[in-house]
Short mmCIF file of C-alpha atoms in Angstrom, two decimals:
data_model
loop_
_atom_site.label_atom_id
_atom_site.label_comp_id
_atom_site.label_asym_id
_atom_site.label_seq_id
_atom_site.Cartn_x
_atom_site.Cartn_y
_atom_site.Cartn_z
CA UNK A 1 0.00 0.00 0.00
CA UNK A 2 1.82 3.31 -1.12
CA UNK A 3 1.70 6.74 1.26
CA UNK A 4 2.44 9.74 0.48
CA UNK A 5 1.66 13.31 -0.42
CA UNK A 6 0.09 14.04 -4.27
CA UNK A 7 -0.66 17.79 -5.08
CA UNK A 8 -1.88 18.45 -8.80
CA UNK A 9 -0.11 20.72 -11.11
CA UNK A 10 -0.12 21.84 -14.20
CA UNK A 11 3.12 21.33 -16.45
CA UNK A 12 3.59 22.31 -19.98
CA UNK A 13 4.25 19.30 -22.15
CA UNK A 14 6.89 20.73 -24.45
CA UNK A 15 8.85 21.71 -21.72
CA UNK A 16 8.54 18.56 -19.76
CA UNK A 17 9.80 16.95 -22.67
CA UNK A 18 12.77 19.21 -23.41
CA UNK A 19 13.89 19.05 -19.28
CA UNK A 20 13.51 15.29 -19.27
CA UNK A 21 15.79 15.14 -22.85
CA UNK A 22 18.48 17.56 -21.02
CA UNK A 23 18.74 15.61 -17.75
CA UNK A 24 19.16 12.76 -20.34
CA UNK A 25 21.89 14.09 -22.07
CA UNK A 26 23.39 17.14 -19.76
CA UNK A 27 23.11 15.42 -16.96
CA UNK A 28 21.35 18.31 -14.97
CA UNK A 29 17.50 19.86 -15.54
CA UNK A 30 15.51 22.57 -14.19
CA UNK A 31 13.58 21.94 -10.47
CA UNK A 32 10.12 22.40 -11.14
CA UNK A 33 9.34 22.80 -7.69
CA UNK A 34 11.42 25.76 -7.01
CA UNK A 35 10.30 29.33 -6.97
CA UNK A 36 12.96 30.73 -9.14
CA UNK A 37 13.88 29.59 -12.67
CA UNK A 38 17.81 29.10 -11.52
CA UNK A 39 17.51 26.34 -9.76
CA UNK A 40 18.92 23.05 -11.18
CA UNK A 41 18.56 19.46 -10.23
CA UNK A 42 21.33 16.99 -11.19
CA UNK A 43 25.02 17.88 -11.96
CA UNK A 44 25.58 21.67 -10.87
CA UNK A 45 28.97 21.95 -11.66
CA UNK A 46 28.27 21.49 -15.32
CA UNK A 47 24.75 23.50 -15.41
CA UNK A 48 27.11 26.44 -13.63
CA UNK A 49 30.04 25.97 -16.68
CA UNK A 50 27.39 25.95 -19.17
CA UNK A 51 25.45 28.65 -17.25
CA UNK A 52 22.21 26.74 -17.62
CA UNK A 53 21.87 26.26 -20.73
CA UNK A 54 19.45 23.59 -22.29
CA UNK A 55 19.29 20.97 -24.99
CA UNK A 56 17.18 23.08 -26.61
CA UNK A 57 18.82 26.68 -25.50
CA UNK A 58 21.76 28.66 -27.08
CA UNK A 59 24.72 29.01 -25.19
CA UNK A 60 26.26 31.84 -24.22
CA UNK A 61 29.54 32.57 -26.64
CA UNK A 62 30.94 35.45 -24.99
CA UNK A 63 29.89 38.05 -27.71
CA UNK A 64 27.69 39.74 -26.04
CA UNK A 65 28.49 43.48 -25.79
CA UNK A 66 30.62 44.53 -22.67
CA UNK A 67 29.25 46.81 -20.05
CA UNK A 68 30.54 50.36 -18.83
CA UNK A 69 31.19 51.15 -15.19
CA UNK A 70 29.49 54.30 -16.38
CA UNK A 71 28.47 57.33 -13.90
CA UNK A 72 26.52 60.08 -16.21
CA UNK A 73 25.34 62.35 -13.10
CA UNK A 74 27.60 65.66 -14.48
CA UNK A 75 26.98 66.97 -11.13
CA UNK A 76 29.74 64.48 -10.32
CA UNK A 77 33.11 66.27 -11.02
CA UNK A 78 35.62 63.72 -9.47
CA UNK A 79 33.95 60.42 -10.56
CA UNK A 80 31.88 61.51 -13.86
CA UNK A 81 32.74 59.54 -16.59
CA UNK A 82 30.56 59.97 -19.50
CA UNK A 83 31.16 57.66 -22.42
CA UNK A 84 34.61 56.91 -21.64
CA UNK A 85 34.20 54.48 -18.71
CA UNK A 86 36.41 51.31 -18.81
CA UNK A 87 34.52 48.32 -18.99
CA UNK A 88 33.62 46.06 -15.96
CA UNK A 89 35.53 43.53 -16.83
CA UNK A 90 38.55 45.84 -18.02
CA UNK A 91 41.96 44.66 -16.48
CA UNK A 92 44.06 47.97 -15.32
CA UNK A 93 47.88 47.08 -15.87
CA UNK A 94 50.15 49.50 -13.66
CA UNK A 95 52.97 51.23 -15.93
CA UNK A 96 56.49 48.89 -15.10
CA UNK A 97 59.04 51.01 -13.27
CA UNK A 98 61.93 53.17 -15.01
CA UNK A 99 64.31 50.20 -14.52
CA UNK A 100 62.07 47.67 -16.45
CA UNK A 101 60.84 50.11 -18.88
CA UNK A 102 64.28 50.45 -19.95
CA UNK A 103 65.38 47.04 -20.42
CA UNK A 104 62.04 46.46 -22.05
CA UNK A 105 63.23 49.09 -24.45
CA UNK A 106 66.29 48.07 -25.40
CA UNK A 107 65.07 44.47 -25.95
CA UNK A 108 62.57 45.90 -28.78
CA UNK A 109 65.44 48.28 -30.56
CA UNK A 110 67.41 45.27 -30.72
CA UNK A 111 65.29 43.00 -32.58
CA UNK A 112 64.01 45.77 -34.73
CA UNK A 113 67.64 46.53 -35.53
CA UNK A 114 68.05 42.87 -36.65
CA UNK A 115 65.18 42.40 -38.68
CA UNK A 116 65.15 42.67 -42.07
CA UNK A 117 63.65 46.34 -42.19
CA UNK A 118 66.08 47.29 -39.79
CA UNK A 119 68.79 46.61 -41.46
CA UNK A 120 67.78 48.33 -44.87
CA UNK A 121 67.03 51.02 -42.93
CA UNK A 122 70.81 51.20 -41.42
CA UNK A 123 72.42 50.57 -44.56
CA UNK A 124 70.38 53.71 -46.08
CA UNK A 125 71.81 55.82 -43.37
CA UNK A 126 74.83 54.59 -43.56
CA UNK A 127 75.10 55.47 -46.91
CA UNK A 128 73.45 59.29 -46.53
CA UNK A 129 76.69 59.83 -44.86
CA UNK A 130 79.04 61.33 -46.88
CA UNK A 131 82.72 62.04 -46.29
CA UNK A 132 83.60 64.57 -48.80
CA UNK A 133 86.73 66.96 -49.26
CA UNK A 134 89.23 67.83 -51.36
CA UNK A 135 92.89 68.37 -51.23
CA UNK A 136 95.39 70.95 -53.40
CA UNK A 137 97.97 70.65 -54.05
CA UNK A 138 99.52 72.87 -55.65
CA UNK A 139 101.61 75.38 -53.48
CA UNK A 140 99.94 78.84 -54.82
CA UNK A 141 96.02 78.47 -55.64
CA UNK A 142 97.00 81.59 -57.99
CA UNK A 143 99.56 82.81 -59.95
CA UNK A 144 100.82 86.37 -59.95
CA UNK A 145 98.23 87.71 -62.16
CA UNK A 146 95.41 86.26 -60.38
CA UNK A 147 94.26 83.31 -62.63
CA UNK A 148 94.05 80.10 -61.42
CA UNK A 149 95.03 76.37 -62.97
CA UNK A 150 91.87 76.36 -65.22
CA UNK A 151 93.23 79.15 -67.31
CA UNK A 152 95.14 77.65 -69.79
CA UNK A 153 98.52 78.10 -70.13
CA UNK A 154 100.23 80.60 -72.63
CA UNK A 155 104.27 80.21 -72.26
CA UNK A 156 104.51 76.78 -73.33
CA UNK A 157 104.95 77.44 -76.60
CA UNK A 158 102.23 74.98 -77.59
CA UNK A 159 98.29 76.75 -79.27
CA UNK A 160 96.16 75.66 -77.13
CA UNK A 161 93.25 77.42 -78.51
CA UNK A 162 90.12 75.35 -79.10
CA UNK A 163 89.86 75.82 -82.92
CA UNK A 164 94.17 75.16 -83.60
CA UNK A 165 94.07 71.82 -85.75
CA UNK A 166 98.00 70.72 -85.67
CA UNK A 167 98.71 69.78 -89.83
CA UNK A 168 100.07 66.73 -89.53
CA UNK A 169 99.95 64.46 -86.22
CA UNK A 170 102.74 61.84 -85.65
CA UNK A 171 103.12 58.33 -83.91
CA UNK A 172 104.46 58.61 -80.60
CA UNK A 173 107.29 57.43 -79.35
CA UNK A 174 109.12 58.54 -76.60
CA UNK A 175 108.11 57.94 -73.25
CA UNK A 176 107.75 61.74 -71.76
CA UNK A 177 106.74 61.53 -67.67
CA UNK A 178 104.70 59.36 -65.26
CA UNK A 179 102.11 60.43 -63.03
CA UNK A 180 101.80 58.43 -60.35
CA UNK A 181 99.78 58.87 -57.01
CA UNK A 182 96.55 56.59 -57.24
CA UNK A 183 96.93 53.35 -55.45
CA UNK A 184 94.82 51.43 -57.69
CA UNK A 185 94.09 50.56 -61.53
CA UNK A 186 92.41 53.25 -63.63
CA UNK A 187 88.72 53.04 -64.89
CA UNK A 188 88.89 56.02 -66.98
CA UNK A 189 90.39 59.68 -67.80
CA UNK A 190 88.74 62.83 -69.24
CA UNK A 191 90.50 65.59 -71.02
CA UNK A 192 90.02 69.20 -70.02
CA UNK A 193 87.36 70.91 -72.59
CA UNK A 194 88.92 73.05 -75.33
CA UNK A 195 92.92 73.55 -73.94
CA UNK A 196 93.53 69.95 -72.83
CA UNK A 197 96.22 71.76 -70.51
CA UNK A 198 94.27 69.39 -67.55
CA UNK A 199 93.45 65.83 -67.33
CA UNK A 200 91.08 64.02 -65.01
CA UNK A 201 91.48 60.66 -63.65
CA UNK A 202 89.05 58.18 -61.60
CA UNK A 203 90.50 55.01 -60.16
CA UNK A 204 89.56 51.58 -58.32
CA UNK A 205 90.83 53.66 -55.05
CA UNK A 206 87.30 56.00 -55.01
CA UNK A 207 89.36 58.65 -55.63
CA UNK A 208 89.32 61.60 -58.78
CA UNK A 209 92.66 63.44 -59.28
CA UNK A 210 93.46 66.43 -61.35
CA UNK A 211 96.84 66.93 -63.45
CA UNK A 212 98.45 69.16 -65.03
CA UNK A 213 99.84 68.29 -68.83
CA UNK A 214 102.32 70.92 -68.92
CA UNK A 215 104.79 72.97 -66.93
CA UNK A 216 105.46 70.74 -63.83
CA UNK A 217 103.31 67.84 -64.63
CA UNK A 218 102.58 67.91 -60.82
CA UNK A 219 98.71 66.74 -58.97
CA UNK A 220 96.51 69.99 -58.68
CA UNK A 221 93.66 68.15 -56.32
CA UNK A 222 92.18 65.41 -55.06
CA UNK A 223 88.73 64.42 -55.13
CA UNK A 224 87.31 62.51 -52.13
CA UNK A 225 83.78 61.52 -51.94
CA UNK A 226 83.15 58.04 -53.62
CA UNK A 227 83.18 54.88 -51.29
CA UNK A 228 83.72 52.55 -53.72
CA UNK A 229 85.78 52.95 -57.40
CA UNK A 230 84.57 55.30 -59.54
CA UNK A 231 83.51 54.06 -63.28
CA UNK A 232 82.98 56.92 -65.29
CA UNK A 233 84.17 60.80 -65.27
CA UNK A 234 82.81 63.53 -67.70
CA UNK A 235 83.23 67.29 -68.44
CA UNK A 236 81.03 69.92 -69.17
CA UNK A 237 81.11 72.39 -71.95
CA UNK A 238 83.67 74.81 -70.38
CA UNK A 239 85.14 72.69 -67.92
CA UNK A 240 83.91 74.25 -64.22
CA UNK A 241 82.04 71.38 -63.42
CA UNK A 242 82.36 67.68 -63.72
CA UNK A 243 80.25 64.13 -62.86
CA UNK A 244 81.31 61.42 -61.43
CA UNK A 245 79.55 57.67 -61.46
CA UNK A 246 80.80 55.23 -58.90
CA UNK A 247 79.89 51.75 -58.01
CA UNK A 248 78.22 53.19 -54.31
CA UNK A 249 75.12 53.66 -56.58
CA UNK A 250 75.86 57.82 -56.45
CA UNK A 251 76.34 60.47 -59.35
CA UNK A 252 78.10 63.47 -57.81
CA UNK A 253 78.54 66.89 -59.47
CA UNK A 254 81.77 68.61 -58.41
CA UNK A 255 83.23 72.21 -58.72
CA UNK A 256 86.68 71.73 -60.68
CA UNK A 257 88.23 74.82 -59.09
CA UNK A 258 86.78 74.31 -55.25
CA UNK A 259 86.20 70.74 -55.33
CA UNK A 260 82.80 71.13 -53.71
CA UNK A 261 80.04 68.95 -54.24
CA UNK A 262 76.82 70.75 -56.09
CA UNK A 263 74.77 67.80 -56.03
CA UNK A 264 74.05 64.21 -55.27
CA UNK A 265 71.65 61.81 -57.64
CA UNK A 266 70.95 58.18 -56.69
CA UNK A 267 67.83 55.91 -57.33
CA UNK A 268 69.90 52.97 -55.59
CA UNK A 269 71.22 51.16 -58.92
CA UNK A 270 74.77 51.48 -60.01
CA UNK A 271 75.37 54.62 -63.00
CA UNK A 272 77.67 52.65 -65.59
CA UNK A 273 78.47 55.94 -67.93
CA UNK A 274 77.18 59.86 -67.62
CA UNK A 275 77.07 61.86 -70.41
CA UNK A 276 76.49 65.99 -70.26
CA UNK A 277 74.43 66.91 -73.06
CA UNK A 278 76.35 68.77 -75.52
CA UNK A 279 74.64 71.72 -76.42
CA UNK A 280 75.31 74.89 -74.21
CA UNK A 281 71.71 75.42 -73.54
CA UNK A 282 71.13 72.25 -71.93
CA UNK A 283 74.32 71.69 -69.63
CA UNK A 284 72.05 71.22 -66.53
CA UNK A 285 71.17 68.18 -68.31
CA UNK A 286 73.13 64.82 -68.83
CA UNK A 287 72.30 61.34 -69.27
CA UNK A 288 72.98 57.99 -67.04
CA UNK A 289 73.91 54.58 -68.19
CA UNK A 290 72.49 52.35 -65.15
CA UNK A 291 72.56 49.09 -64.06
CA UNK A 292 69.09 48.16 -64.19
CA UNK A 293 69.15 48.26 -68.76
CA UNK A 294 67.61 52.23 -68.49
CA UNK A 295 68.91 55.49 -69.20
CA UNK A 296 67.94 58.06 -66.80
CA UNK A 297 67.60 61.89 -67.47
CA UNK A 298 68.88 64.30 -65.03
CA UNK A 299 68.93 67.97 -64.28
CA UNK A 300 71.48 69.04 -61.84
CA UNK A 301 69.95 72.37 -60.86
CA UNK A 302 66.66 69.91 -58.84
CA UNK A 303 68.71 66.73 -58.78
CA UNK A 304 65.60 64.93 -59.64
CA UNK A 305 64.53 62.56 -62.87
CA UNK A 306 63.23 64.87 -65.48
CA UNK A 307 61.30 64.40 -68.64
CA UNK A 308 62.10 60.41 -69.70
CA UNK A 309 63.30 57.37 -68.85
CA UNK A 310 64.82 55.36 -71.84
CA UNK A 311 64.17 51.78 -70.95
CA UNK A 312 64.51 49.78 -74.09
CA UNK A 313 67.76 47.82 -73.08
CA UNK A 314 67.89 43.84 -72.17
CA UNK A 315 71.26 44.62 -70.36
CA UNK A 316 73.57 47.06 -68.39
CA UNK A 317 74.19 49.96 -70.66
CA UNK A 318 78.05 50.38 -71.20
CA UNK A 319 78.20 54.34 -73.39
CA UNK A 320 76.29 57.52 -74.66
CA UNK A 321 77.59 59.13 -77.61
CA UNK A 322 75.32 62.08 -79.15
CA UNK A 323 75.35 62.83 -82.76
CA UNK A 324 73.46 64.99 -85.16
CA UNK A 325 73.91 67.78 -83.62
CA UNK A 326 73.24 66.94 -80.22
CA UNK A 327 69.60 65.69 -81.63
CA UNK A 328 70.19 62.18 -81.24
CA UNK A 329 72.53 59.86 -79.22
CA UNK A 330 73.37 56.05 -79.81
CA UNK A 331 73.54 53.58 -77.10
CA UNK A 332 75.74 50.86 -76.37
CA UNK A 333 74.53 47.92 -73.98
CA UNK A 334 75.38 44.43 -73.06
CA UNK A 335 72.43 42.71 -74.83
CA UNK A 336 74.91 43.51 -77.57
CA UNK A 337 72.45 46.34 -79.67
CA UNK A 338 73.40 49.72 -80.27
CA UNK A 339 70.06 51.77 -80.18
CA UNK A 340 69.67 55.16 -81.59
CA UNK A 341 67.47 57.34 -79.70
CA UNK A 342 65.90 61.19 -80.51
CA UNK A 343 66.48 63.51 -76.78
CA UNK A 344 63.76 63.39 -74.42
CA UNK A 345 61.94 60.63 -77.15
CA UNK A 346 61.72 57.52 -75.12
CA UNK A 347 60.85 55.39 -77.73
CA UNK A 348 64.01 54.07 -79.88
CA UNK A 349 64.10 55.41 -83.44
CA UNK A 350 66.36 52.44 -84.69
CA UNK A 351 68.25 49.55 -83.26
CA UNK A 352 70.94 47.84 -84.64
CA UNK A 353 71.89 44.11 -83.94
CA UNK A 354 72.96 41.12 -85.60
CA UNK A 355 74.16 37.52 -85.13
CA UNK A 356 77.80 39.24 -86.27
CA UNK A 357 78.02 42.14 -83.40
CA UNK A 358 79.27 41.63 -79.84
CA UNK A 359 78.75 43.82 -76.73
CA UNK A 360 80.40 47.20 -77.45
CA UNK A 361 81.58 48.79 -74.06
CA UNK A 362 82.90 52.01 -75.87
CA UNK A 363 82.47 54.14 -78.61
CA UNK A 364 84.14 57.44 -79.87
CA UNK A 365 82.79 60.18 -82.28
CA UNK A 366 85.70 60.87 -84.77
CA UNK A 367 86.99 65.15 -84.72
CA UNK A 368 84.81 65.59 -88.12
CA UNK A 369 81.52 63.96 -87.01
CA UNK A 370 81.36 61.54 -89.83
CA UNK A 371 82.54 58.22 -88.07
CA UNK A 372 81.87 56.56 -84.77
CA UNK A 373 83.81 53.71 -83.62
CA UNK A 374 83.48 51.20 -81.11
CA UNK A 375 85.57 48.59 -79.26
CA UNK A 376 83.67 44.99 -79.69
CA UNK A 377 84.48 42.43 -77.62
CA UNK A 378 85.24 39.91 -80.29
CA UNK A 379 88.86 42.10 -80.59
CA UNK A 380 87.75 44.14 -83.98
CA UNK A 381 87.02 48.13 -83.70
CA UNK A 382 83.93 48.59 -85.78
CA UNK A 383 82.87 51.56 -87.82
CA UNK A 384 79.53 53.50 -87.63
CA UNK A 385 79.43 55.98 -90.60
CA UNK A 386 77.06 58.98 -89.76
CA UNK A 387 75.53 60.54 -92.70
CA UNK A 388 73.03 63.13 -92.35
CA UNK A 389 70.49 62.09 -89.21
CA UNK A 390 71.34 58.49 -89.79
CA UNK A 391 74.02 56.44 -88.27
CA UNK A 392 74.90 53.54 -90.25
CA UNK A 393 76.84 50.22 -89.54
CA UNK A 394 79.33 49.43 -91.97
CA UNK A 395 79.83 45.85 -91.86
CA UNK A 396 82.62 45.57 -94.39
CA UNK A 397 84.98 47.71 -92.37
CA UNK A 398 86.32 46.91 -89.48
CA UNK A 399 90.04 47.00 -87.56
CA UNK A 400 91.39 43.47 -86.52
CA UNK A 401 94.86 42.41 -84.97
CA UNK A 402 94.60 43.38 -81.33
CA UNK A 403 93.53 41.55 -78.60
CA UNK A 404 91.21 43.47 -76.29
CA UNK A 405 91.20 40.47 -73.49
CA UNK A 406 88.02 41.26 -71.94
CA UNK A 407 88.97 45.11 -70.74
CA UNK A 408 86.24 48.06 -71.79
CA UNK A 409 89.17 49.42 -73.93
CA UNK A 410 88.34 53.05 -75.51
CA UNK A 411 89.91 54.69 -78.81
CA UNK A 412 90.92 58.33 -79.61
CA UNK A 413 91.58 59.95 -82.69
CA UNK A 414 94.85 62.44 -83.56
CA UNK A 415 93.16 65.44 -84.32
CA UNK A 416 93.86 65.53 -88.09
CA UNK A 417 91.94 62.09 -88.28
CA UNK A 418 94.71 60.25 -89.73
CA UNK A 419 96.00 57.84 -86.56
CA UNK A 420 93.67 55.83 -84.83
CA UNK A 421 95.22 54.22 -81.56
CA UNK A 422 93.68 51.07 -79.67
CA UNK A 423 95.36 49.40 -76.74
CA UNK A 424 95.69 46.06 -74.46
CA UNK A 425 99.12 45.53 -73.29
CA UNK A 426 100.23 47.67 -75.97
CA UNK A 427 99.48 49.99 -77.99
CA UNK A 428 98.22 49.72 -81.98
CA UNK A 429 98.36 52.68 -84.44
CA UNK A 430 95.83 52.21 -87.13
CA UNK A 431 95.72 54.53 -90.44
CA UNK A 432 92.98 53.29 -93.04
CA UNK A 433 93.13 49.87 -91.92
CA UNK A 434 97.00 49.21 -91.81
CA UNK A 435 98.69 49.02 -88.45
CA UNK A 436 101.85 50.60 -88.51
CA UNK A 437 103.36 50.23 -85.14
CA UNK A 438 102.87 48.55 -81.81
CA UNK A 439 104.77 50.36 -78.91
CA UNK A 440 105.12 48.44 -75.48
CA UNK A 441 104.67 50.84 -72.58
CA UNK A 442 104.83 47.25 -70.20
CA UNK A 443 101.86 47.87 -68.71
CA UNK A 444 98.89 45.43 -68.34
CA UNK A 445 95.01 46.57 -69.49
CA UNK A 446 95.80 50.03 -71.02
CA UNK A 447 92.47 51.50 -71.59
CA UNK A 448 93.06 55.36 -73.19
CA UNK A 449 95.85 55.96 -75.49
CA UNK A 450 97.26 58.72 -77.71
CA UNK A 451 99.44 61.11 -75.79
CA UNK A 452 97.99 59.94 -71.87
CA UNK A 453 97.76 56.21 -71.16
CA UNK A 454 96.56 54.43 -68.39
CA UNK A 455 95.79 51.05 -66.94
CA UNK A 456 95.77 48.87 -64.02
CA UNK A 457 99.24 49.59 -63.20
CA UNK A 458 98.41 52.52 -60.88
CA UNK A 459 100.41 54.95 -63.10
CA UNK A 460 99.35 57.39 -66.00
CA UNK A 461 102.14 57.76 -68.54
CA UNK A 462 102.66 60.77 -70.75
CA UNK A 463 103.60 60.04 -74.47
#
């Protein structure tokens, strides 16, 4: 016989069903007989880690949108906070003290300073610093009458007037003077504009020295700004001023006299040749050879790129020569073209390759404007005749019997056009095709001849 207690109720069916399915599965289910609706029968812990939650009922994610320890009363001056209370369950982290703060510190400067952006960003500083100067040497600055070494000499006996054209030129040979005072090879040397009473020469030892032709044959200054050799050296019209490319990736543009620097250029590639434009309205603009196959147009009174990039190359261009009256200008490159280009046109007007030409690293516009010749690299000096606008590759003629053994060799003409010289390890004087002498200066990669040579010797000799 069953006692007991039975009081009628009334339960909803649904949710009979869904607390008898959630004891089933959670383990825990709402007491009916309780007053409140937070009551659980069952397992508590997991009702209180699920916060109640049902079969049936979404649980809480954490989502929901965080409340303000807000106090809005503005009557409140010390504790009003408006709409910038923290939250409730904000976490307030005390500031570490001087000590820690400062170790903390110099762990983060050290890693940036070993990442990646950290060091392009040391190497760029590193290279905005620039150690430049420049030495005389000379032991009077000016002579008695006031003029400095730029004004050409006139008790030499020699014409050294820009329009004199000697009548007959002659072979050289006898060995006059040697400069010496670089400590490494020679990439190039630069007459002085018009007298040639001056000579400029850049070397492997980032250095650019200025000597004198005549009179004592002494070093007038020293050029110090480069970090690494110097490639490529080039005049204006008159002479004042003068560029220099070196392999640091920087142009520079120097005061002959003062030995100042007037400007920097760099786009972070390394300049190969520079090339002033010839024409005496345009001398604040030249022309770089760079690295990455383009040919960049500067103007030295912003320093910036102006007007065109000329980016037509497959390779590193090697030389700029203009032509047609400063109009035009043929480039030499080591995808072994030649392309002829129209100024501030950056669109080639006509390139010139075939199976038969090699890379040309240098070229030289004869004293009459009617021939330009380059040193190829398969050992032959080929001929580009110029007639009118056009120039034009003349593939019958060419000069053979030298060996150029891989060295960016340049030729000169005597200024009456009749001797031609070329050099490697010696030196070969060419008139219409026939050499007539070889003179051995015993000097290894000689790379400008006819009067000045110079190599990777160190020295400069005088012819």
């Amino acid at each position: 016989m069953l006692t007991g207690f039975i009081e009628s109720a009334h339960v909803n069916s649904v949710q009979f069903e869904q607390q008898i399915r959630s004891f089933d599965t959670l383990g825990y289910a709402r007491d009916p007989s309780a007053e409140g609706n937070n009551c659980f029968i069952g397992d508590l812990y997991k009702a209180k880690k699920k916060q109640g939650a049902g079969l049936f009922e979404g649980e809480k994610t954490g989502g929901e949108k965080r409340k303000r320890l807000r106090n809005m009363d503005s009557s409140d001056v010390n504790n009003y906070t408006g709409p910038w209370a923290k939250f409730e369950d904000e976490i307030t982290i005390s500031r570490p003290d001087p000590e820690l703060a400062k170790e903390l510190e110099e762990i983060v400067k050290k890693r940036q300073k070993n990442s990646r952006a950290g060091r392009k960003a040391a190497e760029q500083q590193q290279q905005n610093i620039f150690d430049e100067s420049s030495t005389l040497h000379l032991k009077q600055e000016q002579d008695y009458l006031g003029r400095s070494f730029m004004h050409a000499p006139q008790y030499i006996g020699v014409n050294l007037r820009e329009d004199h054209i000697p009548e007959r030129c002659y072979i050289p040979k006898k060995h006059i003077y040697t400069y010496r005072g670089h400590t490494k090879g020679l990439n190039c040397l630069k007459w002085f504009p018009k007298s040639a009473h001056l000579f400029l020469s850049a070397s492997m030892d980032t250095k650019i020295k200025l000597w004198e032709v005549y009179g004592n044959k002494s070093m007038v200054r020293t050029y110090n700004g480069h970090k690494m050799s110097v490639k490529d050296i080039d005049f204006n019209n008159d002479g004042t001023e003068f560029l220099s490319a070196s392999f640091d990736r920087y142009i520079k543009l120097w005061d002959t006299e003062t030995g100042q620097v007037k400007n920097r250029f760099h786009t972070g590639h390394i300049p190969f040749c520079v090339k002033f434009n010839p024409d005496d309205d345009k001398q604040n603009m030249f022309l770089s050879g760079m690295q990455n196959k383009k040919i960049l147009q500067w103007d030295t009174r912003t320093g910036e790129i102006v007007q065109q990039e000329y980016d037509r190359h497959l390779g590193v261009v090697n030389s700029i020569t203009f032509f047609d009256k400063n109009r035009r200008f043929c480039s030499t490159s080591d995808d072994k073209s030649i392309r002829i280009w129209e100024w501030e046109i950056p669109v080639d007007t006509k390139l010139i390759q075939n199976a038969g030409l090699h890379s040309i690293p240098t070229m030289t516009k004869s004293p009459t404007e009617k021939w330009v010749v380059g040193q190829s690299m398969d050992n032959r000096i080929v001929l580009f005749q110029l007639i009118d606008d056009k120039l034009r590759f003349a593939k019958k003629k060419a000069f053979k019997g030298h060996n150029v053994a891989g060295y960016a060799c340049s030729i000169d003409f005597a200024p009456d056009m009749r001797i031609m010289p070329a050099r490697i390890n010696r030196i070969d004087m060419w008139v219409t095709g026939t050499r007539l002498v070889a003179v051995e200066p015993g000097q290894s990669g000689i790379e400008r001849a006819i009067g000045i040579l110079h190599g990777e010797d160190k020295i400069i000799r005088n012819w």
